[in-house]
């Protein structure tokens, strides 16, 4: 069969992470002799910013390729794009349309109800579900496939047990010139040709706001170190990458897995060819593992610290404390691994003085880079259930409503004008100064020259 995969439209994307979910679906389909193409609305959107011309171009592509199945990846903040796009495609396409990803997995029944042109949802990890559909299996017997006739009460999302049975991600369907183009965001602060990779799926924790672990679920599963290293070699040989970002929710959730990967990287001499970064929980770092990570070429660890107040961390069921956040930064410094601290804003009872304390804390503990994101309430999360707003059930999935919902601070304590003023007058200049310094610390002079050259003098259009 012919399958066209489509990513959601996005006008701006500073971090060039390859959509790994799509790449794995494509690779399994191709291995099983199906013909796969990608229409990357996300990348086209970044290049043109013009949705109408992207839609026209997509239509021509669909009419030319004549797919049997169209697959959409969905995320909640732009679910209106899937809805608009599927309505539009239904005007000239009568094949199968299926949606997967975080949003469709979180609410399969409602997604089918709201998006009338959609036939199925692939809930959870979609590789084998989409393959069975493409192979022509009877929909009612396909694990993870949700249709309008599915009984939601006994339904289970699909989870892949043996990850190594999956072929390597299919990179050829992407514009790898873009996705591995040198940039300073993919491996925060390091200006490198960077690709992303997965060595495990799932997360053992239950943070109340987390939508990240919805698709992969709770049971954590691992690729073997051999699989990971072969995947890295492929990226170095085929795409000349200089940096790697492990997309695992917590690379250190199993020490033995992390040790095996590090040792294989070292024994294959890859630590001399690439710099790499991971995400990890602050309670999982210690001297032994950091020493090995550093030896294996790990230069960056991103920590979801969220807050410097224990009360916020406890309320969000974060498996961390202010103390573990501080210790993690001290240990990283000792082992010369740079750290990124993710923080959230918009916790219950937050005051401007709390925001200033966070900046003072950053100055004191000096993560290499940091970011501050508003707390958002995604469907499928515990926070969504307990907040009781049932936004997606009770509202239209149009752009205005969805954008308004995701721009709302649900536990707002600070007046929005006061917060905007703080953001513009305090946070923004602080962050700009801080990250300029971080860039100088992490990159060699030739690398900085390359960055300036590409930004100001080359004809690269993204
Ligand atoms: S540790 Fe990260 S991935 Fe795991 S539940 Fe918490 S926020 Fe989600």
GROMACS .gro file of C-alpha atoms and ligand atoms in nm:
model
  470
    1UNK     CA    1   0.000   0.000   0.000
    2UNK     CA    2   0.098   0.365  -0.028
    3UNK     CA    3   0.102   0.561   0.294
    4UNK     CA    4   0.146   0.935   0.334
    5UNK     CA    5   0.250   1.057   0.679
    6UNK     CA    6   0.176   1.419   0.773
    7UNK     CA    7   0.317   1.633   1.056
    8UNK     CA    8   0.120   1.928   1.203
    9UNK     CA    9   0.173   2.281   1.065
   10UNK     CA   10   0.397   2.499   1.272
   11UNK     CA   11   0.524   2.849   1.197
   12UNK     CA   12   0.823   2.837   1.421
   13UNK     CA   13   1.045   2.558   1.538
   14UNK     CA   14   1.376   2.652   1.691
   15UNK     CA   15   1.469   2.299   1.790
   16UNK     CA   16   1.524   2.067   1.496
   17UNK     CA   17   1.438   1.735   1.648
   18UNK     CA   18   1.348   1.471   1.391
   19UNK     CA   19   0.989   1.352   1.457
   20UNK     CA   20   1.107   1.012   1.581
   21UNK     CA   21   0.759   0.856   1.612
   22UNK     CA   22   0.697   0.919   1.241
   23UNK     CA   23   1.044   0.791   1.148
   24UNK     CA   24   0.989   0.456   1.322
   25UNK     CA   25   0.645   0.407   1.163
   26UNK     CA   26   0.796   0.476   0.821
   27UNK     CA   27   1.085   0.236   0.871
   28UNK     CA   28   0.862  -0.056   0.973
   29UNK     CA   29   0.626   0.005   0.681
   30UNK     CA   30   0.913   0.027   0.431
   31UNK     CA   31   1.070  -0.290   0.570
   32UNK     CA   32   0.737  -0.461   0.500
   33UNK     CA   33   0.735  -0.343   0.138
   34UNK     CA   34   0.491  -0.057   0.168
   35UNK     CA   35   0.562   0.272  -0.004
   36UNK     CA   36   0.592   0.567   0.233
   37UNK     CA   37   0.618   0.941   0.186
   38UNK     CA   38   0.619   1.226   0.432
   39UNK     CA   39   0.448   1.559   0.392
   40UNK     CA   40   0.626   1.770   0.654
   41UNK     CA   41   0.378   2.051   0.721
   42UNK     CA   42   0.584   2.147   1.020
   43UNK     CA   43   0.898   2.215   0.816
   44UNK     CA   44   0.706   2.375   0.528
   45UNK     CA   45   0.535   2.600   0.782
   46UNK     CA   46   0.870   2.710   0.928
   47UNK     CA   47   0.999   2.792   0.580
   48UNK     CA   48   0.698   2.977   0.440
   49UNK     CA   49   0.476   3.061   0.740
   50UNK     CA   50   0.189   3.057   0.494
   51UNK     CA   51  -0.069   2.790   0.567
   52UNK     CA   52  -0.273   2.844   0.254
   53UNK     CA   53   0.019   2.781   0.020
   54UNK     CA   54   0.125   2.479   0.228
   55UNK     CA   55  -0.229   2.337   0.197
   56UNK     CA   56  -0.226   2.384  -0.179
   57UNK     CA   57   0.113   2.219  -0.208
   58UNK     CA   58  -0.004   1.932   0.015
   59UNK     CA   59  -0.309   1.880  -0.204
   60UNK     CA   60  -0.091   1.853  -0.517
   61UNK     CA   61   0.132   1.604  -0.335
   62UNK     CA   62  -0.165   1.389  -0.234
   63UNK     CA   63  -0.311   1.394  -0.585
   64UNK     CA   64   0.028   1.302  -0.732
   65UNK     CA   65   0.117   1.027  -0.482
   66UNK     CA   66  -0.236   0.883  -0.451
   67UNK     CA   67  -0.194   0.725  -0.105
   68UNK     CA   68  -0.422   0.450   0.026
   69UNK     CA   69  -0.372   0.565   0.384
   70UNK     CA   70  -0.294   0.907   0.530
   71UNK     CA   71  -0.152   0.917   0.882
   72UNK     CA   72  -0.146   1.228   1.103
   73UNK     CA   73   0.061   1.289   1.411
   74UNK     CA   74  -0.132   1.499   1.663
   75UNK     CA   75  -0.031   1.723   1.952
   76UNK     CA   76  -0.282   1.910   2.164
   77UNK     CA   77  -0.167   2.274   2.116
   78UNK     CA   78  -0.218   2.246   1.738
   79UNK     CA   79  -0.499   1.988   1.723
   80UNK     CA   80  -0.702   2.249   1.533
   81UNK     CA   81  -0.455   2.205   1.246
   82UNK     CA   82  -0.532   1.830   1.221
   83UNK     CA   83  -0.904   1.909   1.224
   84UNK     CA   84  -0.880   2.178   0.954
   85UNK     CA   85  -0.640   1.974   0.748
   86UNK     CA   86  -0.849   1.654   0.757
   87UNK     CA   87  -1.166   1.849   0.667
   88UNK     CA   88  -0.977   1.994   0.371
   89UNK     CA   89  -0.830   1.659   0.258
   90UNK     CA   90  -1.172   1.493   0.275
   91UNK     CA   91  -1.287   1.723  -0.009
   92UNK     CA   92  -1.070   1.525  -0.254
   93UNK     CA   93  -0.953   1.206  -0.076
   94UNK     CA   94  -1.167   0.908   0.018
   95UNK     CA   95  -0.902   0.663   0.141
   96UNK     CA   96  -0.828   0.578   0.506
   97UNK     CA   97  -0.722   0.856   0.745
   98UNK     CA   98  -0.569   0.762   1.079
   99UNK     CA   99  -0.430   0.980   1.360
  100UNK     CA  100  -0.172   0.897   1.627
  101UNK     CA  101   0.046   1.084   1.875
  102UNK     CA  102  -0.008   1.240   2.217
  103UNK     CA  103  -0.343   1.406   2.160
  104UNK     CA  104  -0.520   1.123   1.978
  105UNK     CA  105  -0.381   0.876   2.235
  106UNK     CA  106  -0.507   1.086   2.526
  107UNK     CA  107  -0.864   1.107   2.392
  108UNK     CA  108  -0.926   0.864   2.103
  109UNK     CA  109  -1.304   0.860   2.133
  110UNK     CA  110  -1.338   1.237   2.144
  111UNK     CA  111  -1.082   1.286   1.864
  112UNK     CA  112  -1.295   1.066   1.635
  113UNK     CA  113  -1.607   1.251   1.740
  114UNK     CA  114  -1.466   1.598   1.682
  115UNK     CA  115  -1.278   1.515   1.359
  116UNK     CA  116  -1.547   1.361   1.145
  117UNK     CA  117  -1.319   1.284   0.848
  118UNK     CA  118  -1.098   1.063   1.060
  119UNK     CA  119  -1.146   0.683   1.040
  120UNK     CA  120  -0.916   0.553   1.314
  121UNK     CA  121  -0.688   0.646   1.599
  122UNK     CA  122  -0.366   0.453   1.663
  123UNK     CA  123  -0.341   0.483   2.041
  124UNK     CA  124   0.000   0.442   2.205
  125UNK     CA  125   0.297   0.329   1.998
  126UNK     CA  126   0.161   0.324   1.645
  127UNK     CA  127   0.422   0.129   1.443
  128UNK     CA  128   0.256  -0.216   1.445
  129UNK     CA  129  -0.098  -0.076   1.447
  130UNK     CA  130  -0.038   0.118   1.125
  131UNK     CA  131   0.147  -0.179   0.974
  132UNK     CA  132  -0.148  -0.415   1.041
  133UNK     CA  133  -0.384  -0.164   0.882
  134UNK     CA  134  -0.158  -0.131   0.578
  135UNK     CA  135  -0.134  -0.511   0.555
  136UNK     CA  136  -0.512  -0.519   0.523
  137UNK     CA  137  -0.590  -0.686   0.859
  138UNK     CA  138  -0.944  -0.663   0.987
  139UNK     CA  139  -0.960  -0.333   1.187
  140UNK     CA  140  -1.156  -0.485   1.478
  141UNK     CA  141  -0.869  -0.725   1.552
  142UNK     CA  142  -0.581  -0.475   1.536
  143UNK     CA  143  -0.425  -0.396   1.876
  144UNK     CA  144  -0.417  -0.024   1.956
  145UNK     CA  145  -0.660   0.065   1.676
  146UNK     CA  146  -0.955   0.270   1.798
  147UNK     CA  147  -1.254   0.312   1.568
  148UNK     CA  148  -1.602   0.452   1.619
  149UNK     CA  149  -1.719   0.098   1.710
  150UNK     CA  150  -1.452   0.036   1.974
  151UNK     CA  151  -1.565  -0.021   2.330
  152UNK     CA  152  -1.351   0.229   2.522
  153UNK     CA  153  -1.387   0.046   2.853
  154UNK     CA  154  -1.180  -0.258   2.754
  155UNK     CA  155  -0.941  -0.078   2.520
  156UNK     CA  156  -0.563  -0.079   2.567
  157UNK     CA  157  -0.302   0.148   2.406
  158UNK     CA  158  -0.038  -0.046   2.217
  159UNK     CA  159   0.305  -0.079   2.368
  160UNK     CA  160   0.600  -0.247   2.194
  161UNK     CA  161   0.786  -0.492   2.414
  162UNK     CA  162   1.092  -0.583   2.203
  163UNK     CA  163   1.223  -0.247   2.078
  164UNK     CA  164   1.520  -0.393   1.891
  165UNK     CA  165   1.281  -0.568   1.651
  166UNK     CA  166   1.209  -0.226   1.505
  167UNK     CA  167   1.432  -0.127   1.214
  168UNK     CA  168   1.635   0.193   1.260
  169UNK     CA  169   1.435   0.512   1.212
  170UNK     CA  170   1.381   0.596   0.846
  171UNK     CA  171   1.571   0.920   0.791
  172UNK     CA  172   1.546   0.934   0.412
  173UNK     CA  173   1.187   1.064   0.416
  174UNK     CA  174   1.300   1.379   0.601
  175UNK     CA  175   1.488   1.681   0.480
  176UNK     CA  176   1.795   1.584   0.680
  177UNK     CA  177   1.977   1.893   0.558
  178UNK     CA  178   1.733   2.083   0.776
  179UNK     CA  179   1.696   1.836   1.063
  180UNK     CA  180   2.070   1.795   1.112
  181UNK     CA  181   2.166   2.149   1.007
  182UNK     CA  182   2.407   2.310   1.255
  183UNK     CA  183   2.214   2.496   1.523
  184UNK     CA  184   2.257   2.583   1.889
  185UNK     CA  185   1.921   2.465   2.019
  186UNK     CA  186   1.907   2.090   1.960
  187UNK     CA  187   2.195   2.029   2.203
  188UNK     CA  188   2.132   2.339   2.408
  189UNK     CA  189   2.411   2.589   2.371
  190UNK     CA  190   2.634   2.370   2.150
  191UNK     CA  191   2.646   2.484   1.790
  192UNK     CA  192   2.660   2.146   1.614
  193UNK     CA  193   2.504   1.936   1.342
  194UNK     CA  194   2.281   1.742   1.580
  195UNK     CA  195   2.035   1.454   1.543
  196UNK     CA  196   1.807   1.300   1.802
  197UNK     CA  197   1.780   0.936   1.895
  198UNK     CA  198   1.594   0.708   2.138
  199UNK     CA  199   1.753   0.439   2.354
  200UNK     CA  200   1.445   0.368   2.566
  201UNK     CA  201   1.072   0.435   2.581
  202UNK     CA  202   0.856   0.512   2.880
  203UNK     CA  203   0.905   0.678   3.216
  204UNK     CA  204   0.875   0.531   3.564
  205UNK     CA  205   0.751   0.860   3.717
  206UNK     CA  206   0.405   1.014   3.738
  207UNK     CA  207   0.435   1.391   3.726
  208UNK     CA  208   0.082   1.530   3.731
  209UNK     CA  209   0.133   1.768   3.436
  210UNK     CA  210   0.321   1.527   3.210
  211UNK     CA  211   0.196   1.461   2.860
  212UNK     CA  212   0.540   1.346   2.745
  213UNK     CA  213   0.497   0.990   2.863
  214UNK     CA  214   0.139   0.949   2.735
  215UNK     CA  215   0.221   0.773   2.411
  216UNK     CA  216   0.500   0.553   2.543
  217UNK     CA  217   0.319   0.473   2.865
  218UNK     CA  218   0.453   0.364   3.200
  219UNK     CA  219   0.639   0.039   3.134
  220UNK     CA  220   0.997   0.135   3.054
  221UNK     CA  221   1.166  -0.063   2.776
  222UNK     CA  222   1.515  -0.041   2.630
  223UNK     CA  223   1.701  -0.084   2.304
  224UNK     CA  224   2.019  -0.287   2.343
  225UNK     CA  225   2.345  -0.093   2.353
  226UNK     CA  226   2.439  -0.259   2.021
  227UNK     CA  227   2.126  -0.123   1.853
  228UNK     CA  228   2.191   0.226   1.990
  229UNK     CA  229   2.554   0.230   1.879
  230UNK     CA  230   2.475   0.103   1.530
  231UNK     CA  231   2.209   0.376   1.500
  232UNK     CA  232   2.467   0.638   1.605
  233UNK     CA  233   2.719   0.508   1.351
  234UNK     CA  234   2.458   0.535   1.078
  235UNK     CA  235   2.391   0.898   1.171
  236UNK     CA  236   2.762   0.982   1.172
  237UNK     CA  237   2.833   0.808   0.841
  238UNK     CA  238   2.522   0.907   0.648
  239UNK     CA  239   2.460   1.256   0.786
  240UNK     CA  240   2.795   1.361   0.935
  241UNK     CA  241   2.635   1.457   1.265
  242UNK     CA  242   2.858   1.606   1.533
  243UNK     CA  243   2.605   1.604   1.815
  244UNK     CA  244   2.334   1.372   1.946
  245UNK     CA  245   2.040   1.435   2.171
  246UNK     CA  246   1.887   1.133   2.346
  247UNK     CA  247   1.514   1.185   2.358
  248UNK     CA  248   1.462   0.925   2.634
  249UNK     CA  249   1.241   1.062   2.912
  250UNK     CA  250   1.507   0.961   3.165
  251UNK     CA  251   1.827   0.817   3.019
  252UNK     CA  252   1.937   0.719   3.369
  253UNK     CA  253   1.623   0.530   3.470
  254UNK     CA  254   1.835   0.213   3.452
  255UNK     CA  255   2.202   0.248   3.547
  256UNK     CA  256   2.295  -0.081   3.379
  257UNK     CA  257   2.140   0.032   3.050
  258UNK     CA  258   2.315   0.372   3.068
  259UNK     CA  259   2.648   0.203   3.153
  260UNK     CA  260   2.616  -0.042   2.864
  261UNK     CA  261   2.547   0.238   2.615
  262UNK     CA  262   2.838   0.449   2.747
  263UNK     CA  263   3.079   0.156   2.736
  264UNK     CA  264   2.978   0.064   2.382
  265UNK     CA  265   3.021   0.424   2.271
  266UNK     CA  266   3.372   0.426   2.418
  267UNK     CA  267   3.473   0.084   2.280
  268UNK     CA  268   3.361   0.197   1.933
  269UNK     CA  269   3.558   0.522   1.967
  270UNK     CA  270   3.244   0.725   1.904
  271UNK     CA  271   3.316   0.949   2.204
  272UNK     CA  272   3.592   1.105   1.992
  273UNK     CA  273   3.352   1.184   1.710
  274UNK     CA  274   3.040   1.321   1.877
  275UNK     CA  275   2.922   1.526   2.172
  276UNK     CA  276   2.591   1.419   2.317
  277UNK     CA  277   2.322   1.508   2.569
  278UNK     CA  278   2.048   1.337   2.766
  279UNK     CA  279   1.748   1.409   2.986
  280UNK     CA  280   1.761   1.272   3.339
  281UNK     CA  281   1.597   1.303   3.678
  282UNK     CA  282   1.799   1.492   3.940
  283UNK     CA  283   1.771   1.199   4.183
  284UNK     CA  284   1.950   0.971   3.932
  285UNK     CA  285   2.289   1.140   3.908
  286UNK     CA  286   2.587   1.040   4.121
  287UNK     CA  287   2.968   1.048   4.092
  288UNK     CA  288   3.003   0.706   3.927
  289UNK     CA  289   2.751   0.754   3.650
  290UNK     CA  290   2.860   1.112   3.577
  291UNK     CA  291   3.223   1.004   3.551
  292UNK     CA  292   3.131   0.741   3.295
  293UNK     CA  293   2.896   0.973   3.104
  294UNK     CA  294   3.168   1.236   3.081
  295UNK     CA  295   3.423   0.981   2.958
  296UNK     CA  296   3.177   0.865   2.691
  297UNK     CA  297   3.133   1.217   2.549
  298UNK     CA  298   2.815   1.331   2.725
  299UNK     CA  299   2.842   1.710   2.746
  300UNK     CA  300   2.491   1.809   2.848
  301UNK     CA  301   2.224   1.684   3.087
  302UNK     CA  302   1.879   1.838   3.082
  303UNK     CA  303   1.693   1.824   3.410
  304UNK     CA  304   1.322   1.885   3.447
  305UNK     CA  305   1.366   2.076   3.774
  306UNK     CA  306   1.036   2.266   3.737
  307UNK     CA  307   1.060   2.465   4.063
  308UNK     CA  308   1.295   2.556   4.346
  309UNK     CA  309   1.007   2.523   4.594
  310UNK     CA  310   0.956   2.180   4.751
  311UNK     CA  311   0.588   2.251   4.786
  312UNK     CA  312   0.540   2.289   4.408
  313UNK     CA  313   0.743   1.974   4.344
  314UNK     CA  314   0.534   1.779   4.592
  315UNK     CA  315   0.207   1.914   4.453
  316UNK     CA  316   0.308   1.805   4.103
  317UNK     CA  317   0.425   1.463   4.225
  318UNK     CA  318   0.772   1.537   4.093
  319UNK     CA  319   1.019   1.275   4.203
  320UNK     CA  320   1.273   1.542   4.307
  321UNK     CA  321   1.339   1.805   4.572
  322UNK     CA  322   1.507   2.143   4.583
  323UNK     CA  323   1.799   1.959   4.745
  324UNK     CA  324   1.827   1.698   4.467
  325UNK     CA  325   1.813   1.976   4.206
  326UNK     CA  326   2.100   2.159   4.375
  327UNK     CA  327   2.311   1.846   4.423
  328UNK     CA  328   2.265   1.750   4.057
  329UNK     CA  329   2.408   2.086   3.944
  330UNK     CA  330   2.702   2.069   4.185
  331UNK     CA  331   2.787   1.715   4.069
  332UNK     CA  332   2.759   1.806   3.700
  333UNK     CA  333   3.002   2.092   3.751
  334UNK     CA  334   3.245   1.858   3.928
  335UNK     CA  335   3.240   1.621   3.628
  336UNK     CA  336   3.249   1.901   3.370
  337UNK     CA  337   2.912   1.815   3.222
  338UNK     CA  338   2.698   2.115   3.143
  339UNK     CA  339   2.342   2.120   3.274
  340UNK     CA  340   2.017   2.262   3.146
  341UNK     CA  341   1.745   2.338   3.400
  342UNK     CA  342   1.384   2.337   3.286
  343UNK     CA  343   1.161   2.545   3.510
  344UNK     CA  344   0.790   2.604   3.507
  345UNK     CA  345   0.594   2.910   3.601
  346UNK     CA  346   0.229   2.941   3.695
  347UNK     CA  347   0.215   2.721   4.006
  348UNK     CA  348  -0.057   2.779   4.257
  349UNK     CA  349   0.015   3.075   4.487
  350UNK     CA  350   0.315   3.197   4.281
  351UNK     CA  351   0.430   3.555   4.342
  352UNK     CA  352   0.671   3.786   4.158
  353UNK     CA  353   0.912   3.738   4.446
  354UNK     CA  354   0.911   3.360   4.372
  355UNK     CA  355   1.005   3.427   4.012
  356UNK     CA  356   1.289   3.654   4.125
  357UNK     CA  357   1.405   3.389   4.371
  358UNK     CA  358   1.426   3.140   4.084
  359UNK     CA  359   1.652   3.378   3.890
  360UNK     CA  360   1.866   3.434   4.201
  361UNK     CA  361   1.889   3.056   4.244
  362UNK     CA  362   2.002   3.021   3.881
  363UNK     CA  363   2.275   3.281   3.942
  364UNK     CA  364   2.387   3.089   4.248
  365UNK     CA  365   2.386   2.732   4.113
  366UNK     CA  366   2.474   2.827   3.755
  367UNK     CA  367   2.324   2.567   3.523
  368UNK     CA  368   2.486   2.615   3.182
  369UNK     CA  369   2.149   2.700   3.028
  370UNK     CA  370   1.790   2.720   3.154
  371UNK     CA  371   1.437   2.776   3.034
  372UNK     CA  372   1.114   2.883   3.198
  373UNK     CA  373   0.786   2.752   3.057
  374UNK     CA  374   0.430   2.823   3.166
  375UNK     CA  375   0.257   2.525   3.326
  376UNK     CA  376   0.009   2.388   3.072
  377UNK     CA  377  -0.270   2.143   3.131
  378UNK     CA  378  -0.272   1.871   2.865
  379UNK     CA  379  -0.551   1.620   2.817
  380UNK     CA  380  -0.477   1.271   2.948
  381UNK     CA  381  -0.272   1.405   3.241
  382UNK     CA  382  -0.364   1.380   3.607
  383UNK     CA  383  -0.372   1.759   3.624
  384UNK     CA  384  -0.632   1.769   3.347
  385UNK     CA  385  -0.851   1.523   3.533
  386UNK     CA  386  -0.825   1.701   3.867
  387UNK     CA  387  -0.851   2.057   3.732
  388UNK     CA  388  -1.204   1.971   3.625
  389UNK     CA  389  -1.217   2.218   3.337
  390UNK     CA  390  -1.290   1.950   3.071
  391UNK     CA  391  -1.186   2.204   2.810
  392UNK     CA  392  -1.155   1.961   2.518
  393UNK     CA  393  -1.490   1.797   2.596
  394UNK     CA  394  -1.677   2.126   2.625
  395UNK     CA  395  -1.527   2.348   2.356
  396UNK     CA  396  -1.473   2.371   1.985
  397UNK     CA  397  -1.133   2.259   1.861
  398UNK     CA  398  -1.073   2.574   1.664
  399UNK     CA  399  -0.757   2.778   1.663
  400UNK     CA  400  -0.880   3.067   1.877
  401UNK     CA  401  -1.019   2.847   2.154
  402UNK     CA  402  -0.718   2.614   2.164
  403UNK     CA  403  -0.464   2.897   2.162
  404UNK     CA  404  -0.656   3.080   2.433
  405UNK     CA  405  -0.668   2.764   2.644
  406UNK     CA  406  -0.294   2.702   2.616
  407UNK     CA  407  -0.215   3.067   2.688
  408UNK     CA  408  -0.421   3.071   3.005
  409UNK     CA  409  -0.252   3.042   3.343
  410UNK     CA  410  -0.495   2.815   3.521
  411UNK     CA  411  -0.369   2.876   3.875
  412UNK     CA  412  -0.301   3.245   3.820
  413UNK     CA  413  -0.204   3.442   4.121
  414UNK     CA  414  -0.004   3.720   3.960
  415UNK     CA  415  -0.184   3.985   3.758
  416UNK     CA  416  -0.115   3.917   3.388
  417UNK     CA  417   0.007   4.273   3.317
  418UNK     CA  418   0.246   4.256   3.611
  419UNK     CA  419   0.378   3.922   3.490
  420UNK     CA  420   0.422   4.047   3.134
  421UNK     CA  421   0.618   4.345   3.268
  422UNK     CA  422   0.838   4.111   3.474
  423UNK     CA  423   0.894   3.890   3.173
  424UNK     CA  424   0.995   4.177   2.945
  425UNK     CA  425   1.192   4.388   3.191
  426UNK     CA  426   1.353   4.128   3.415
  427UNK     CA  427   1.345   3.780   3.266
  428UNK     CA  428   1.419   3.850   2.900
  429UNK     CA  429   1.732   4.065   2.949
  430UNK     CA  430   1.859   3.826   3.218
  431UNK     CA  431   1.805   3.523   2.994
  432UNK     CA  432   1.964   3.690   2.689
  433UNK     CA  433   2.279   3.788   2.884
  434UNK     CA  434   2.302   3.448   3.049
  435UNK     CA  435   2.269   3.252   2.725
  436UNK     CA  436   2.517   3.469   2.533
  437UNK     CA  437   2.773   3.374   2.795
  438UNK     CA  438   2.667   3.007   2.774
  439UNK     CA  439   2.727   3.008   2.400
  440UNK     CA  440   3.080   3.143   2.447
  441UNK     CA  441   3.151   2.880   2.714
  442UNK     CA  442   3.037   2.582   2.509
  443UNK     CA  443   3.179   2.655   2.166
  444UNK     CA  444   3.522   2.691   2.012
  445UNK     CA  445   3.611   3.006   1.816
  446UNK     CA  446   3.586   2.831   1.474
  447UNK     CA  447   3.245   2.702   1.573
  448UNK     CA  448   3.129   3.051   1.672
  449UNK     CA  449   3.260   3.191   1.341
  450UNK     CA  450   3.071   2.918   1.155
  451UNK     CA  451   2.754   3.017   1.341
  452UNK     CA  452   2.795   3.386   1.257
  453UNK     CA  453   2.879   3.306   0.895
  454UNK     CA  454   2.571   3.088   0.846
  455UNK     CA  455   2.344   3.333   1.024
  456UNK     CA  456   2.452   3.650   0.848
  457UNK     CA  457   2.627   3.559   0.525
  458UNK     CA  458   2.510   3.224   0.393
  459UNK     CA  459   2.205   3.177   0.175
  460UNK     CA  460   2.063   2.904   0.395
  461UNK     CA  461   1.695   2.990   0.419
  462UNK     CA  462   1.625   2.828   0.758
  463LIG     S1  463   0.992   1.251   3.481
  463LIG    FE1  464   0.955   1.364   3.291
  463LIG     S2  465   0.873   1.217   3.144
  463LIG    FE2  466   0.858   1.124   3.349
  463LIG     S3  467   0.652   1.171   3.421
  463LIG    FE3  468   0.785   1.335   3.496
  463LIG     S4  469   0.784   1.498   3.340
  463LIG    FE4  470   0.702   1.308   3.249
   0.00000   0.00000   0.00000
